[in-house]
């Protein structure tokens, strides 16, 4: 693969990608609409190559990627979540406005955008025609095949603008790029896709889309598809080249010229409809490269006409708008981890910085620490800087409440801890920006930057500092809200415990009386009547109710019972006690299939009784006109590699409503069903978890609901 010069990599690594303003506006509107689904957002994002690249870059970042690769927009948007997407949209819009004001947006992207969408649509259609397993991947590869042009435009700027002005088409542009830059846009685009670490040929498809026809015939299917889509769009108006491309496409993919024409016509109509919906006048723009919208010299003269005072006022208003928008979005985030993640990605977008980390003050130990912060490099997770050390620039920045950088002094004078932080973030130097509010020092934002990045940040250091102040306020506000909630919870717990003690005392007396009367009845009833077992079970149930009531005085988790019990025995005992009440008396037939000689299950039998009680009660209430309940057990099952017993409880009722399935095993609103607390299934789930097991549920078409429970066998018990 062609090597990209280091100077070009330094310029493009901030990933500043201009988007079509029409798409960006629609994206911003969609993220602010609570009714917009992730699928709707994906349909908007896939209309712009820069936006698609940004979503996939953030979704595949170490802070968000949990192992599985993200190579579709739908997956990427789910990983980001609505709140982070809203913050991302605001930052992209702000960055776009800032770039336009600063003179960086001098190009008309209409032709580039239309070409990218047409190639994406063509690639998707071709993939479907040849049976490629993932047409969505083909669409993304086609959409972003020229993404390198935007990276170079955002990174190299004026120098690349000169190349664009000299080039009539992509072939000429590629030659000029190689001559003057030592690389080309296909290699730069492939570099970006490589950053996502996908097990895919998408990067190769981007890299190879300008390769000669005789080479592409032997390439992988995705590369052939994207090359063909690119050729079809480029040759639409050139008959000789169109005939040559058609011959190569037929040889590479087996698609005839007639089929190519039909595919091109369908895709062109679709793009025209999309352009009309977005208010874009034409997607058939003859030049497929970013094109000058305003001559540079004229643009510069307009900037020089602006007074210094007006420039400062404009910057102040712009910065206020930036901070207000971000603050509004940050207040909607639900955890400190979400806030830190949003701040990190926002700073990357706004300032084009490299890797960013946080060091927070640990007040109890008077140190700056990067521990327990998502997305941090492992070294920073272990790094601690004493606040009284006086050596690290991080402490200087925090105590003096001003940004501090290793670029401001002699490199050899940097403290070792600053050198370690620089190495952890992979930069040439480091910039610390204090996180301070009026009454508190929160920590520092840590930017690992190159010399070129620091030079770009230096004129905007005031905005960087304001952003850090906003970050500090957001973190402090969330922590204050958390502390208030904890204080309220403590107060409520105290009041609850007082009331619970009173309830336990009041309920204990009648329960004791009932237990004593059961003993009297047991002595008076002759053994030959065969009711002693039922009376014994009733006594056990009263003991269980007594234990449940007594547990109210201790909100803490009840210690797990280390004993064991036989699942089948408990089921038979519960049927003897509740079979008439729940089933026989309601016209419900019980089908029982219990595997004999099951190994004992670890835990306390009372928890399992409560699980059965709740599930059977729900099943009985779901079949008021009668029906069927099936109870079965099976051994020789595995739960996380551990021998377990499986219990099935299924009924012939109507099944669980969709809203219950969506929040399965979570408490429901208490007024959803009068007379019901709405917490039965959540109690079941917590009891199963307490027994170390797992529970699932599914609606069976026309057969009601089926609950499946796996409980681990007691240790030392062989599987039958």
XYZ file of C-alpha atoms in Angstrom:
720
model
C 0.000 0.000 0.000
C 1.250 3.500 -0.811
C 2.740 5.226 2.233
C 1.220 8.547 3.285
C 3.839 11.209 4.121
C 4.019 12.204 7.790
C 3.180 15.843 7.045
C -0.048 14.760 5.348
C -0.949 12.430 8.241
C -0.423 15.289 10.720
C -2.752 17.450 8.648
C -5.584 14.922 8.241
C -5.579 13.106 11.595
C -8.021 15.627 13.116
C -10.562 14.266 10.574
C -12.151 17.590 9.662
C -14.750 16.581 7.085
C -17.076 19.200 5.549
C -20.659 18.019 5.091
C -23.366 19.162 2.737
C -25.173 21.874 4.743
C -28.593 20.623 3.614
C -27.896 17.152 5.021
C -26.306 18.567 8.176
C -29.372 20.738 8.772
C -31.703 17.754 8.361
C -29.497 15.670 10.659
C -29.562 18.359 13.350
C -33.346 18.598 13.052
C -33.740 14.820 13.258
C -31.610 14.497 16.399
C -33.701 17.169 18.121
C -36.945 15.354 17.296
C -37.814 12.849 20.029
C -39.997 10.946 17.558
C -37.066 10.190 15.256
C -36.007 6.544 15.322
C -32.486 5.222 14.853
C -33.550 3.913 11.446
C -34.697 7.420 10.461
C -31.362 8.857 11.611
C -29.480 6.236 9.617
C -31.405 7.190 6.465
C -30.276 10.805 6.940
C -26.658 9.999 7.787
C -26.242 7.721 4.779
C -26.950 10.716 2.516
C -23.582 12.302 3.290
C -20.133 10.654 3.135
C -18.568 12.984 5.708
C -21.360 12.410 8.222
C -21.188 8.639 7.685
C -17.425 8.654 8.225
C -17.782 10.676 11.443
C -20.401 8.282 12.899
C -18.330 5.183 12.098
C -15.159 6.818 13.446
C -16.760 7.662 16.806
C -18.625 4.324 17.063
C -15.386 2.381 16.474
C -13.379 4.476 18.961
C -11.905 2.639 22.007
C -14.287 4.452 24.365
C -17.390 3.008 22.679
C -16.377 -0.163 20.857
C -16.949 -3.104 23.199
C -15.396 -5.770 20.984
C -17.660 -6.269 17.982
C -16.758 -4.228 14.926
C -19.203 -1.569 13.747
C -19.465 -1.485 9.960
C -23.048 -0.340 9.425
C -24.654 3.004 10.220
C -27.549 1.362 12.055
C -25.116 -0.368 14.422
C -23.054 2.793 14.835
C -26.051 4.931 15.760
C -27.257 2.373 18.309
C -23.795 2.366 19.925
C -23.720 6.178 20.099
C -27.255 6.556 21.442
C -29.650 9.463 20.988
C -28.046 11.821 23.517
C -24.525 11.446 22.154
C -25.845 11.799 18.595
C -27.545 15.066 19.568
C -24.276 16.385 20.998
C -22.405 15.210 17.903
C -24.876 16.989 15.615
C -24.523 20.253 17.541
C -20.736 20.093 17.400
C -20.666 19.350 13.670
C -23.005 22.268 12.989
C -20.895 24.592 15.160
C -17.680 23.417 13.515
C -19.196 23.989 10.076
C -20.266 27.543 10.932
C -16.913 28.265 12.550
C -15.023 26.975 9.519
C -17.146 29.043 7.141
C -16.555 32.192 9.226
C -12.824 31.497 9.419
C -12.553 31.132 5.658
C -12.193 27.360 5.438
C -15.436 26.675 3.537
C -14.802 28.100 0.100
C -15.882 25.111 -1.937
C -19.115 23.977 -3.528
C -19.593 20.303 -2.643
C -22.663 19.765 -4.848
C -20.834 17.848 -7.571
C -18.824 15.796 -5.074
C -21.931 14.972 -3.046
C -23.955 13.908 -6.090
C -21.121 11.699 -7.338
C -20.678 10.054 -3.916
C -24.386 9.284 -3.597
C -24.644 7.942 -7.125
C -21.667 5.640 -6.623
C -23.130 4.473 -3.304
C -26.506 3.720 -4.871
C -24.887 2.022 -7.864
C -22.678 -0.101 -5.606
C -25.692 -1.186 -3.549
C -27.699 -2.065 -6.661
C -24.788 -3.982 -8.200
C -24.211 -5.851 -4.928
C -27.854 -6.924 -4.864
C -27.657 -7.978 -8.529
C -24.565 -10.195 -8.079
C -25.669 -11.647 -4.729
C -23.085 -9.901 -2.541
C -24.047 -10.758 1.064
C -24.024 -7.183 2.430
C -25.383 -4.509 0.030
C -25.295 -1.995 2.905
C -21.530 -2.407 3.182
C -21.255 -1.897 -0.580
C -23.320 1.301 -0.300
C -21.042 2.694 2.433
C -17.905 1.791 0.493
C -19.292 3.527 -2.596
C -20.508 6.537 -0.631
C -17.072 7.060 0.931
C -14.850 6.041 -1.984
C -13.686 9.680 -2.407
C -13.694 10.573 1.309
C -9.952 11.178 1.024
C -10.687 14.338 -0.972
C -12.579 15.797 1.996
C -9.824 14.767 4.412
C -7.208 16.497 2.278
C -9.468 19.508 1.793
C -9.966 19.838 5.554
C -6.335 19.101 6.435
C -4.135 20.553 3.689
C -6.540 23.374 2.819
C -5.245 25.966 0.345
C -2.581 23.691 -1.149
C -5.206 21.120 -1.991
C -7.502 23.833 -3.311
C -4.827 24.660 -5.885
C -4.786 21.009 -6.986
C -8.571 20.981 -7.295
C -8.434 24.106 -9.437
C -5.874 22.512 -11.760
C -7.767 19.225 -12.162
C -10.665 18.701 -14.531
C -11.478 15.188 -13.359
C -10.423 12.588 -10.805
C -7.785 11.061 -13.064
C -5.992 14.398 -13.380
C -6.480 15.076 -9.671
C -4.893 11.758 -8.719
C -1.842 12.481 -10.875
C -1.471 15.969 -9.372
C -1.878 14.595 -5.851
C 0.875 12.023 -6.309
C 3.218 14.630 -7.794
C 2.742 17.380 -5.224
C 1.611 15.547 -2.069
C 3.321 12.181 -2.398
C -0.005 10.382 -1.959
C -3.538 10.476 -3.361
C -7.084 10.698 -2.078
C -7.729 6.956 -2.460
C -4.823 6.128 -0.099
C -5.939 8.810 2.366
C -9.526 7.519 2.322
C -8.319 3.952 2.870
C -6.258 5.207 5.834
C -9.416 6.565 7.466
C -11.337 3.294 6.998
C -8.328 1.388 8.373
C -8.702 3.354 11.634
C -11.993 1.524 12.233
C -10.256 -1.891 12.390
C -12.933 -3.700 10.377
C -12.630 -7.281 9.146
C -13.784 -6.018 5.778
C -12.441 -5.171 2.315
C -13.992 -1.697 2.555
C -10.603 0.022 2.888
C -9.314 -1.915 -0.129
C -12.375 -0.933 -2.152
C -11.641 2.738 -1.411
C -7.941 2.255 -2.163
C -8.447 0.414 -5.480
C -11.216 2.460 -7.118
C -8.729 4.113 -9.541
C -6.755 0.966 -10.382
C -6.490 -0.174 -14.039
C -9.202 -2.443 -15.420
C -6.857 -5.394 -15.987
C -5.943 -5.386 -12.261
C -9.427 -4.913 -10.822
C -10.754 -8.063 -12.509
C -8.697 -10.129 -10.039
C -9.633 -8.101 -6.937
C -12.061 -9.055 -4.160
C -15.835 -8.755 -4.897
C -16.365 -5.519 -2.914
C -13.482 -3.767 -4.690
C -14.859 -4.878 -8.075
C -18.324 -3.608 -7.138
C -17.103 -0.148 -6.055
C -14.754 0.163 -9.051
C -17.647 -0.708 -11.368
C -20.030 1.748 -9.692
C -17.411 4.498 -9.940
C -16.759 3.703 -13.606
C -20.459 3.669 -14.479
C -20.956 7.131 -12.991
C -17.774 8.592 -14.492
C -18.495 7.231 -17.974
C -22.147 8.222 -18.095
C -21.538 10.873 -20.720
C -18.514 9.454 -22.580
C -19.542 6.779 -25.040
C -16.135 5.197 -25.873
C -15.120 4.969 -22.231
C -18.598 3.771 -21.359
C -18.270 0.854 -23.777
C -14.854 -0.072 -22.366
C -16.118 0.111 -18.791
C -19.150 -1.999 -19.679
C -16.895 -4.716 -21.107
C -14.741 -4.756 -17.968
C -17.795 -4.802 -15.695
C -19.285 -7.719 -17.601
C -15.988 -9.614 -17.281
C -15.586 -8.784 -13.581
C -19.172 -9.193 -12.372
C -21.169 -10.786 -15.179
C -23.485 -7.774 -15.626
C -24.419 -6.895 -19.194
C -24.407 -3.394 -20.689
C -28.216 -3.409 -20.785
C -28.379 -4.248 -17.083
C -25.846 -1.507 -16.345
C -28.014 1.029 -18.166
C -31.107 -0.040 -16.224
C -29.287 0.130 -12.883
C -27.874 3.571 -13.720
C -31.302 4.901 -14.687
C -32.951 3.651 -11.486
C -30.193 5.075 -9.269
C -30.204 8.446 -11.061
C -33.937 8.801 -10.504
C -33.540 7.960 -6.812
C -30.769 10.539 -6.315
C -32.782 13.185 -8.171
C -35.718 12.595 -5.801
C -33.406 12.889 -2.797
C -31.853 16.113 -4.106
C -35.293 17.620 -4.646
C -36.321 16.687 -1.103
C -33.200 18.397 0.277
C -33.613 21.476 -1.901
C -30.399 20.875 -3.877
C -30.773 22.210 -7.395
C -28.745 19.638 -9.317
C -26.885 16.398 -8.679
C -25.767 16.156 -12.281
C -23.092 18.788 -11.674
C -20.475 18.155 -14.386
C -17.489 18.301 -12.036
C -17.405 15.589 -9.378
C -14.673 17.309 -7.333
C -15.114 19.964 -4.622
C -15.188 23.249 -6.559
C -14.407 26.859 -5.660
C -17.573 28.692 -4.637
C -15.889 32.076 -4.031
C -12.490 33.167 -5.376
C -9.951 33.112 -2.585
C -8.561 36.593 -3.126
C -12.043 38.105 -3.024
C -12.845 36.147 0.111
C -9.672 37.359 1.841
C -10.381 40.963 0.959
C -13.820 40.633 2.515
C -12.235 39.353 5.713
C -9.749 42.234 5.813
C -12.594 44.729 5.597
C -13.942 43.565 8.982
C -12.832 45.710 11.894
C -10.938 44.198 14.806
C -13.703 45.168 17.228
C -16.378 43.494 15.139
C -14.204 40.381 14.810
C -13.893 40.138 18.583
C -17.618 40.650 19.050
C -18.353 38.029 16.432
C -15.990 35.593 18.147
C -17.617 36.276 21.519
C -21.126 35.672 20.180
C -19.979 32.567 18.350
C -18.322 31.167 21.474
C -21.403 31.911 23.582
C -23.597 30.132 21.068
C -21.188 27.206 21.083
C -21.174 26.855 24.850
C -24.940 27.369 25.252
C -25.737 24.701 22.687
C -23.328 22.227 24.238
C -24.491 22.961 27.781
C -28.103 22.320 26.803
C -27.202 18.916 25.365
C -24.871 17.922 28.204
C -27.582 18.459 30.827
C -29.597 15.633 29.233
C -26.854 13.042 29.814
C -27.476 10.519 32.577
C -24.060 9.621 33.987
C -20.586 11.010 34.494
C -19.259 8.448 32.007
C -21.667 9.729 29.318
C -20.694 13.344 30.044
C -16.966 12.592 29.790
C -17.486 10.671 26.545
C -19.534 13.501 25.032
C -16.977 16.100 26.139
C -14.115 14.118 24.650
C -15.784 13.719 21.239
C -17.026 17.333 21.256
C -13.490 18.606 21.873
C -12.151 16.426 19.056
C -14.683 17.892 16.638
C -14.419 21.518 17.747
C -10.653 21.755 18.084
C -9.319 19.017 15.801
C -7.149 17.755 18.654
C -5.602 14.310 18.863
C -6.252 12.041 21.830
C -7.944 13.571 24.857
C -8.060 12.330 28.445
C -9.254 13.540 31.843
C -7.527 13.684 35.220
C -9.901 14.293 38.137
C -9.061 15.450 41.661
C -9.411 12.731 44.308
C -10.092 14.961 47.320
C -9.646 12.272 49.936
C -6.077 11.639 48.754
C -5.198 15.048 47.230
C -4.085 13.622 43.895
C -4.961 13.983 40.226
C -5.990 10.591 38.879
C -7.233 9.134 35.609
C -8.703 6.015 37.225
C -12.251 4.778 36.604
C -12.796 6.980 33.540
C -14.081 5.261 30.391
C -11.959 5.465 27.262
C -8.713 6.356 29.034
C -5.388 4.798 27.960
C -4.373 2.067 30.462
C -1.332 4.051 31.635
C -3.458 7.076 32.532
C -5.839 4.803 34.424
C -2.931 4.078 36.791
C -1.341 7.528 36.794
C -1.525 9.636 39.968
C -0.082 13.150 40.425
C 0.154 14.597 43.928
C -1.269 18.105 44.189
C 1.593 19.210 46.449
C 4.315 17.944 44.105
C 4.724 21.263 42.279
C 6.477 19.567 39.352
C 3.849 18.477 36.853
C 2.330 21.039 34.495
C -1.014 19.393 35.278
C -0.793 20.663 38.868
C 0.381 24.076 37.633
C -2.580 24.343 35.260
C -5.031 23.310 37.985
C -3.726 25.489 40.827
C -3.066 28.571 38.681
C -6.263 27.974 36.675
C -4.651 28.524 33.277
C -3.730 26.247 30.348
C -0.181 24.884 30.446
C 1.729 23.032 27.740
C 5.067 21.309 27.310
C 5.443 23.318 24.083
C 5.728 26.526 26.119
C 9.116 25.580 27.643
C 12.205 23.562 26.897
C 11.371 19.892 26.124
C 14.084 18.588 28.457
C 12.526 20.589 31.320
C 9.267 18.588 31.221
C 8.545 16.552 34.358
C 8.680 12.784 33.985
C 4.979 12.459 34.743
C 4.215 14.852 31.863
C 6.441 12.781 29.579
C 4.505 9.670 30.641
C 1.168 11.342 29.924
C 2.457 12.492 26.526
C 3.554 8.962 25.640
C 0.243 7.503 26.835
C -1.663 9.851 24.516
C 0.710 9.331 21.589
C 1.555 13.013 21.092
C 4.701 15.060 20.686
C 3.707 17.171 23.658
C 0.814 17.770 26.010
C -1.645 20.544 26.797
C -3.364 20.683 30.195
C -6.510 22.801 30.503
C -7.957 23.266 34.031
C -11.464 22.101 34.866
C -12.560 24.709 37.392
C -15.809 26.232 38.592
C -16.205 29.269 40.811
C -15.968 27.254 43.961
C -14.158 24.082 43.033
C -11.218 22.554 41.159
C -12.469 19.445 39.348
C -9.344 18.343 37.442
C -7.687 18.910 34.056
C -8.448 18.065 30.435
C -5.355 16.519 28.891
C -4.672 16.907 25.159
C -1.968 14.771 23.532
C -1.011 16.894 20.503
C 1.632 17.310 17.845
C 3.457 20.596 17.350
C 1.272 21.335 14.324
C -1.923 20.682 16.295
C -0.762 22.897 19.163
C -0.006 25.696 16.691
C -3.601 25.427 15.435
C -4.973 25.398 18.995
C -2.950 28.363 20.241
C -5.089 31.119 18.601
C -8.223 29.420 19.981
C -6.949 28.805 23.495
C -9.632 31.062 25.002
C -12.348 28.914 23.438
C -10.554 25.758 24.618
C -10.502 27.196 28.158
C -14.196 28.161 27.973
C -15.008 24.655 26.824
C -13.130 23.276 29.851
C -15.130 25.573 32.155
C -18.335 24.223 30.644
C -17.017 20.689 31.117
C -16.259 21.390 34.785
C -19.722 22.861 35.372
C -21.366 19.860 33.705
C -19.428 17.346 35.806
C -19.970 19.312 39.029
C -23.708 19.733 38.343
C -24.106 16.019 37.750
C -22.191 15.176 40.926
C -24.270 17.637 42.950
C -27.475 16.091 41.591
C -26.156 12.619 42.437
C -25.303 13.695 46.001
C -28.787 15.200 46.441
C -30.377 11.978 45.235
C -28.239 9.936 47.621
C -29.170 12.228 50.517
C -32.859 11.933 49.652
C -32.503 8.173 49.353
C -30.886 8.007 52.803
C -33.690 10.096 54.320
C -36.368 7.986 52.650
C -34.639 4.794 53.747
C -34.634 5.949 57.365
C -38.349 6.766 57.235
C -39.124 3.491 55.499
C -37.227 1.468 58.100
C -39.173 3.110 60.933
C -42.491 2.308 59.266
C -41.292 -1.195 58.397
C -40.452 -1.954 62.037
C -43.962 -0.920 63.008
C -45.482 -3.128 60.279
C -43.357 -6.091 61.367
C -44.439 -5.649 64.962
C -48.136 -5.306 64.038
C -48.120 -8.229 61.570
C -46.156 -10.553 63.825
C -48.996 -11.008 66.314
C -51.727 -12.353 63.956
C -49.179 -14.562 62.167
C -48.130 -16.101 65.484
C -51.785 -16.679 66.430
C -52.481 -18.408 63.078
C -49.396 -20.608 63.541
C -50.546 -21.639 67.038
C -54.068 -22.493 65.817
C -52.555 -24.647 63.049
C -50.717 -26.650 65.702
C -53.958 -27.080 67.671
C -55.826 -28.211 64.538
C -52.986 -30.594 63.652
C -53.263 -32.311 67.064
C -57.049 -32.618 66.801
C -57.186 -34.002 63.235
C -56.603 -37.763 63.020
C -53.597 -38.841 60.934
C -55.710 -41.173 58.833
C -57.513 -38.223 57.197
C -54.308 -37.494 55.230
C -54.208 -33.731 55.757
C -51.126 -33.553 57.981
C -48.869 -32.872 54.978
C -51.061 -29.959 53.883
C -51.057 -28.546 57.416
C -47.265 -28.846 57.544
C -46.954 -26.977 54.232
C -49.306 -24.272 55.539
C -47.088 -23.892 58.590
C -44.032 -23.534 56.360
C -45.795 -20.896 54.268
C -46.673 -18.909 57.387
C -43.012 -19.099 58.428
C -42.049 -17.852 54.959
C -44.485 -14.918 55.196
C -43.078 -14.109 58.632
C -39.552 -14.117 57.209
C -40.596 -11.868 54.288
C -42.224 -9.382 56.659
C -39.213 -9.370 58.965
C -36.900 -8.697 56.012
C -38.612 -5.316 55.582
C -36.585 -3.902 58.459
C -33.346 -4.606 56.588
C -33.198 -2.915 53.185
C -29.775 -4.469 52.556
C -29.580 -7.609 50.447
C -30.528 -10.744 52.342
C -27.523 -13.120 52.526
C -27.743 -16.024 50.122
C -28.662 -19.398 51.614
C -25.805 -21.850 51.107
C -28.121 -24.865 51.323
C -29.787 -26.869 48.563
C -33.261 -28.088 47.634
C -35.011 -30.447 45.243
C -36.887 -28.550 42.522
C -39.455 -31.306 41.898
C -40.304 -31.623 45.601
C -40.934 -27.885 45.932
C -43.144 -27.906 42.803
C -45.238 -30.795 44.198
C -45.586 -29.067 47.579
C -46.664 -25.795 45.950
C -49.202 -27.591 43.728
C -50.635 -29.314 46.796
C -51.091 -25.936 48.463
C -52.088 -23.683 45.542
C -53.266 -26.083 42.842
C -56.920 -25.697 43.764
C -56.763 -21.903 44.236
C -54.817 -21.016 41.099
C -55.748 -23.771 38.667
C -58.410 -26.401 39.398
C -60.851 -23.861 40.820
C -60.375 -21.671 37.733
C -60.866 -24.364 35.106
C -57.133 -24.547 34.329
C -55.585 -27.928 33.545
C -52.114 -28.599 34.923
C -49.730 -30.598 32.724
C -46.707 -31.696 34.711
C -43.541 -33.230 33.264
C -40.878 -33.457 35.960
C -37.666 -35.288 35.142
C -37.003 -37.753 37.988
C -33.874 -37.804 40.133
C -32.826 -34.224 39.478
C -29.704 -33.028 41.269
C -30.377 -30.543 44.100
C -30.248 -26.837 43.273
C -28.089 -24.424 45.265
C -29.838 -21.768 47.368
C -32.885 -21.397 49.573
C -36.168 -23.104 48.775
C -38.230 -20.100 49.921
C -36.889 -17.997 47.048
C -37.871 -20.702 44.568
C -41.328 -20.922 46.155
C -41.773 -17.183 45.688
C -40.719 -17.490 42.031
C -43.315 -20.214 41.381
C -46.005 -18.328 43.302
C -45.607 -15.179 41.187
C -45.422 -17.009 37.851
C -48.404 -19.260 38.646
C -50.472 -16.356 39.937
C -49.806 -14.369 36.735
C -50.659 -17.390 34.571
C -53.912 -17.977 36.466
C -54.973 -14.332 36.087
C -54.147 -14.455 32.363
C -56.675 -17.290 31.817
C -59.919 -16.238 33.571
C -61.971 -18.505 31.292
C -59.740 -21.515 31.907
C -56.889 -22.952 29.933
C -53.731 -24.972 30.355
C -50.483 -24.529 32.271
C -47.459 -26.718 31.655
C -44.751 -27.187 34.286
C -41.657 -29.156 33.332
C -38.131 -29.719 34.604
C -35.000 -31.041 32.981
C -31.474 -31.767 34.194
C -28.142 -32.024 32.401
C -28.259 -28.364 31.344
C -25.383 -25.881 31.404
C -25.388 -22.279 32.624
C -22.089 -20.523 31.897
C -20.421 -23.930 31.857
C -21.948 -24.974 35.202
C -24.343 -27.978 35.522
C -27.861 -26.640 35.997
C -31.540 -27.526 36.163
C -34.033 -26.030 33.703
C -37.634 -25.199 34.682
C -40.325 -24.338 32.106
C -43.597 -22.624 33.064
C -45.875 -21.986 30.075
C -49.562 -21.191 29.702
C -52.180 -21.053 26.950
C -53.213 -17.466 27.693
C -52.944 -14.430 25.385
C -49.238 -13.868 26.115
C -47.587 -10.772 27.525
C -48.497 -7.345 26.062
C -45.798 -5.619 23.952
C -45.215 -2.889 26.563
C -44.536 -5.552 29.200
C -42.155 -7.454 26.893
C -40.216 -4.239 26.217
C -39.589 -3.691 29.932
C -39.606 -7.346 30.950
C -38.595 -7.961 34.579
C -38.742 -4.226 35.324
C -41.377 -2.698 37.650
C -44.468 -1.445 35.822
C -46.498 1.656 36.598
C -48.632 0.839 39.668
C -51.795 2.242 38.025
C -51.430 0.097 34.880
C -53.640 -2.620 36.367
C -55.829 -1.660 39.353
C -55.193 -3.918 42.316
C -51.750 -4.995 41.095
C -48.410 -3.601 42.253
C -46.706 -4.196 38.897
C -43.539 -5.619 40.489
C -44.209 -9.389 40.385
C -41.908 -10.182 37.452
C -39.190 -7.841 38.726
C -39.261 -9.759 42.030
C -39.035 -13.041 40.110
C -35.982 -11.794 38.207
C -34.224 -10.603 41.383
C -34.907 -13.935 43.129
C -33.570 -15.906 40.155
C -30.461 -13.721 40.186
C -30.123 -14.297 43.937
C -30.098 -18.037 43.251
C -27.336 -17.492 40.688
C -29.619 -18.407 37.795
C -31.010 -16.895 34.630
C -34.574 -16.326 33.403
C -36.010 -15.618 29.977
C -39.455 -15.302 28.458
C -41.000 -15.543 25.028
C -44.498 -15.217 23.623
C -45.534 -18.350 21.746
C -47.825 -17.742 18.772
C -51.300 -18.726 19.917
C -49.910 -20.552 22.959
C -49.361 -17.859 25.583
C -46.187 -17.003 27.476
C -43.331 -19.353 28.333
C -40.833 -18.648 31.128
C -37.548 -20.576 31.117
C -35.433 -20.636 34.274
C -31.941 -22.073 34.683
C -30.683 -22.673 38.236
C -27.182 -23.994 39.026
C -26.838 -27.308 40.827
C -25.432 -27.370 44.328
C -21.663 -27.831 44.264
C -20.506 -31.369 44.795
C -23.743 -32.743 43.307
C -23.144 -34.886 40.202
C -25.347 -34.395 37.176
C -27.792 -37.296 36.816
